[in-house]
């Protein structure tokens, strides 16, 4: 028994040359907007980590204690963020990078 696929009623054959005339795709302006938005979102996420690091320092967290709990903190932040997928994992890593860079620079 052989399955035979039939063309849909609205099917149209296109020649290779005809694909050259089809407009579509993405423009340079759209690519620039996507990249700019991604960079801005990444910078904002990093800044959240920096603010948290500064506040933790002023609240009394010191490097000696942080070294004892840093893997739990990292795992919790990145693990929680990764629950929303790859974007969350990247955001969690950016938050922790901002946090630790600011926190270590204050001590």
mmCIF file of C-alpha atoms in Angstrom:
data_model
loop_
_atom_site.group_PDB
_atom_site.id
_atom_site.type_symbol
_atom_site.label_atom_id
_atom_site.label_comp_id
_atom_site.label_asym_id
_atom_site.label_seq_id
_atom_site.Cartn_x
_atom_site.Cartn_y
_atom_site.Cartn_z
ATOM 1 C CA UNK A 1 0.000 0.000 0.000
ATOM 2 C CA UNK A 2 1.418 3.337 -1.035
ATOM 3 C CA UNK A 3 0.355 6.711 0.344
ATOM 4 C CA UNK A 4 -0.234 9.362 -2.267
ATOM 5 C CA UNK A 5 -0.162 13.001 -1.259
ATOM 6 C CA UNK A 6 -2.340 15.299 -3.291
ATOM 7 C CA UNK A 7 -1.724 18.975 -3.793
ATOM 8 C CA UNK A 8 -3.956 21.356 -1.848
ATOM 9 C CA UNK A 9 -6.495 23.289 -3.880
ATOM 10 C CA UNK A 10 -4.563 26.558 -3.591
ATOM 11 C CA UNK A 11 -1.161 25.038 -4.385
ATOM 12 C CA UNK A 12 1.041 26.927 -6.843
ATOM 13 C CA UNK A 13 4.325 25.749 -8.324
ATOM 14 C CA UNK A 14 7.099 28.336 -8.134
ATOM 15 C CA UNK A 15 10.208 28.203 -10.223
ATOM 16 C CA UNK A 16 13.573 28.946 -8.641
ATOM 17 C CA UNK A 17 13.808 32.257 -10.476
ATOM 18 C CA UNK A 18 10.491 33.359 -9.038
ATOM 19 C CA UNK A 19 11.832 33.169 -5.495
ATOM 20 C CA UNK A 20 14.127 36.079 -6.310
ATOM 21 C CA UNK A 21 11.114 38.347 -6.741
ATOM 22 C CA UNK A 22 9.443 37.516 -3.421
ATOM 23 C CA UNK A 23 9.829 40.302 -0.892
ATOM 24 C CA UNK A 24 10.195 39.440 2.739
ATOM 25 C CA UNK A 25 12.741 38.693 5.354
ATOM 26 C CA UNK A 26 14.093 41.141 7.847
ATOM 27 C CA UNK A 27 15.532 44.585 7.302
ATOM 28 C CA UNK A 28 18.730 46.034 8.721
ATOM 29 C CA UNK A 29 16.685 48.414 10.879
ATOM 30 C CA UNK A 30 14.801 45.511 12.442
ATOM 31 C CA UNK A 31 18.057 43.676 13.178
ATOM 32 C CA UNK A 32 19.545 46.813 14.756
ATOM 33 C CA UNK A 33 16.421 47.265 16.904
ATOM 34 C CA UNK A 34 16.572 43.640 18.097
ATOM 35 C CA UNK A 35 20.269 43.895 18.987
ATOM 36 C CA UNK A 36 19.788 47.245 20.730
ATOM 37 C CA UNK A 37 16.899 45.869 22.772
ATOM 38 C CA UNK A 38 18.898 42.789 23.759
ATOM 39 C CA UNK A 39 21.885 44.884 24.847
ATOM 40 C CA UNK A 40 19.657 47.257 26.824
ATOM 41 C CA UNK A 41 17.840 44.368 28.513
ATOM 42 C CA UNK A 42 21.158 42.724 29.361
ATOM 43 C CA UNK A 43 22.526 45.957 30.794
ATOM 44 C CA UNK A 44 19.387 46.505 32.853
ATOM 45 C CA UNK A 45 19.551 42.949 34.186
ATOM 46 C CA UNK A 46 23.218 43.404 35.102
ATOM 47 C CA UNK A 47 22.322 46.677 36.879
ATOM 48 C CA UNK A 48 19.725 44.823 38.972
ATOM 49 C CA UNK A 49 22.502 42.540 40.197
ATOM 50 C CA UNK A 50 24.741 45.511 40.962
ATOM 51 C CA UNK A 51 22.023 47.182 43.002
ATOM 52 C CA UNK A 52 21.438 43.949 44.923
ATOM 53 C CA UNK A 53 25.166 43.564 45.589
ATOM 54 C CA UNK A 54 25.463 47.093 46.913
ATOM 55 C CA UNK A 55 22.409 46.702 49.139
ATOM 56 C CA UNK A 56 23.633 43.367 50.485
ATOM 57 C CA UNK A 57 26.953 44.963 51.378
ATOM 58 C CA UNK A 58 25.300 47.897 53.154
ATOM 59 C CA UNK A 59 22.968 45.468 54.955
ATOM 60 C CA UNK A 60 26.019 43.837 56.525
ATOM 61 C CA UNK A 61 26.898 40.938 54.223
ATOM 62 C CA UNK A 62 30.664 40.542 54.132
ATOM 63 C CA UNK A 63 32.974 38.556 51.911
ATOM 64 C CA UNK A 64 33.968 36.049 54.586
ATOM 65 C CA UNK A 65 30.356 34.927 55.069
ATOM 66 C CA UNK A 66 29.444 35.234 51.393
ATOM 67 C CA UNK A 67 32.232 32.802 50.499
ATOM 68 C CA UNK A 68 30.491 30.219 52.682
ATOM 69 C CA UNK A 69 27.118 30.595 50.978
ATOM 70 C CA UNK A 70 27.937 31.849 47.480
ATOM 71 C CA UNK A 71 27.222 28.545 45.694
ATOM 72 C CA UNK A 72 23.823 28.296 47.338
ATOM 73 C CA UNK A 73 23.074 31.900 46.349
ATOM 74 C CA UNK A 74 24.274 31.361 42.771
ATOM 75 C CA UNK A 75 22.322 28.133 42.443
ATOM 76 C CA UNK A 76 19.165 29.674 43.831
ATOM 77 C CA UNK A 77 19.264 32.772 41.615
ATOM 78 C CA UNK A 78 20.199 30.996 38.388
ATOM 79 C CA UNK A 79 17.956 28.013 39.177
ATOM 80 C CA UNK A 80 14.965 30.232 39.866
ATOM 81 C CA UNK A 81 15.579 32.273 36.736
ATOM 82 C CA UNK A 82 16.093 29.161 34.604
ATOM 83 C CA UNK A 83 12.595 27.991 35.514
ATOM 84 C CA UNK A 84 11.392 30.352 32.774
ATOM 85 C CA UNK A 85 13.756 28.917 30.173
ATOM 86 C CA UNK A 86 16.979 29.847 28.425
ATOM 87 C CA UNK A 87 16.336 33.573 28.638
ATOM 88 C CA UNK A 88 15.888 33.197 32.381
ATOM 89 C CA UNK A 89 19.129 31.272 32.696
ATOM 90 C CA UNK A 90 20.984 34.038 30.903
ATOM 91 C CA UNK A 91 19.232 36.677 33.027
ATOM 92 C CA UNK A 92 20.144 34.817 36.219
ATOM 93 C CA UNK A 93 23.778 34.669 35.182
ATOM 94 C CA UNK A 94 23.759 38.402 34.382
ATOM 95 C CA UNK A 95 22.201 39.231 37.755
ATOM 96 C CA UNK A 96 24.819 37.168 39.595
ATOM 97 C CA UNK A 97 27.652 38.699 37.579
ATOM 98 C CA UNK A 98 26.449 42.208 38.405
ATOM 99 C CA UNK A 99 25.902 41.256 42.040
ATOM 100 C CA UNK A 100 29.350 39.769 42.543
ATOM 101 C CA UNK A 101 31.221 42.438 40.607
ATOM 102 C CA UNK A 102 29.641 45.193 42.702
ATOM 103 C CA UNK A 103 29.817 43.263 45.984
ATOM 104 C CA UNK A 104 33.494 42.322 45.595
ATOM 105 C CA UNK A 105 34.429 45.861 44.569
ATOM 106 C CA UNK A 106 32.986 47.253 47.807
ATOM 107 C CA UNK A 107 34.855 44.973 50.193
#
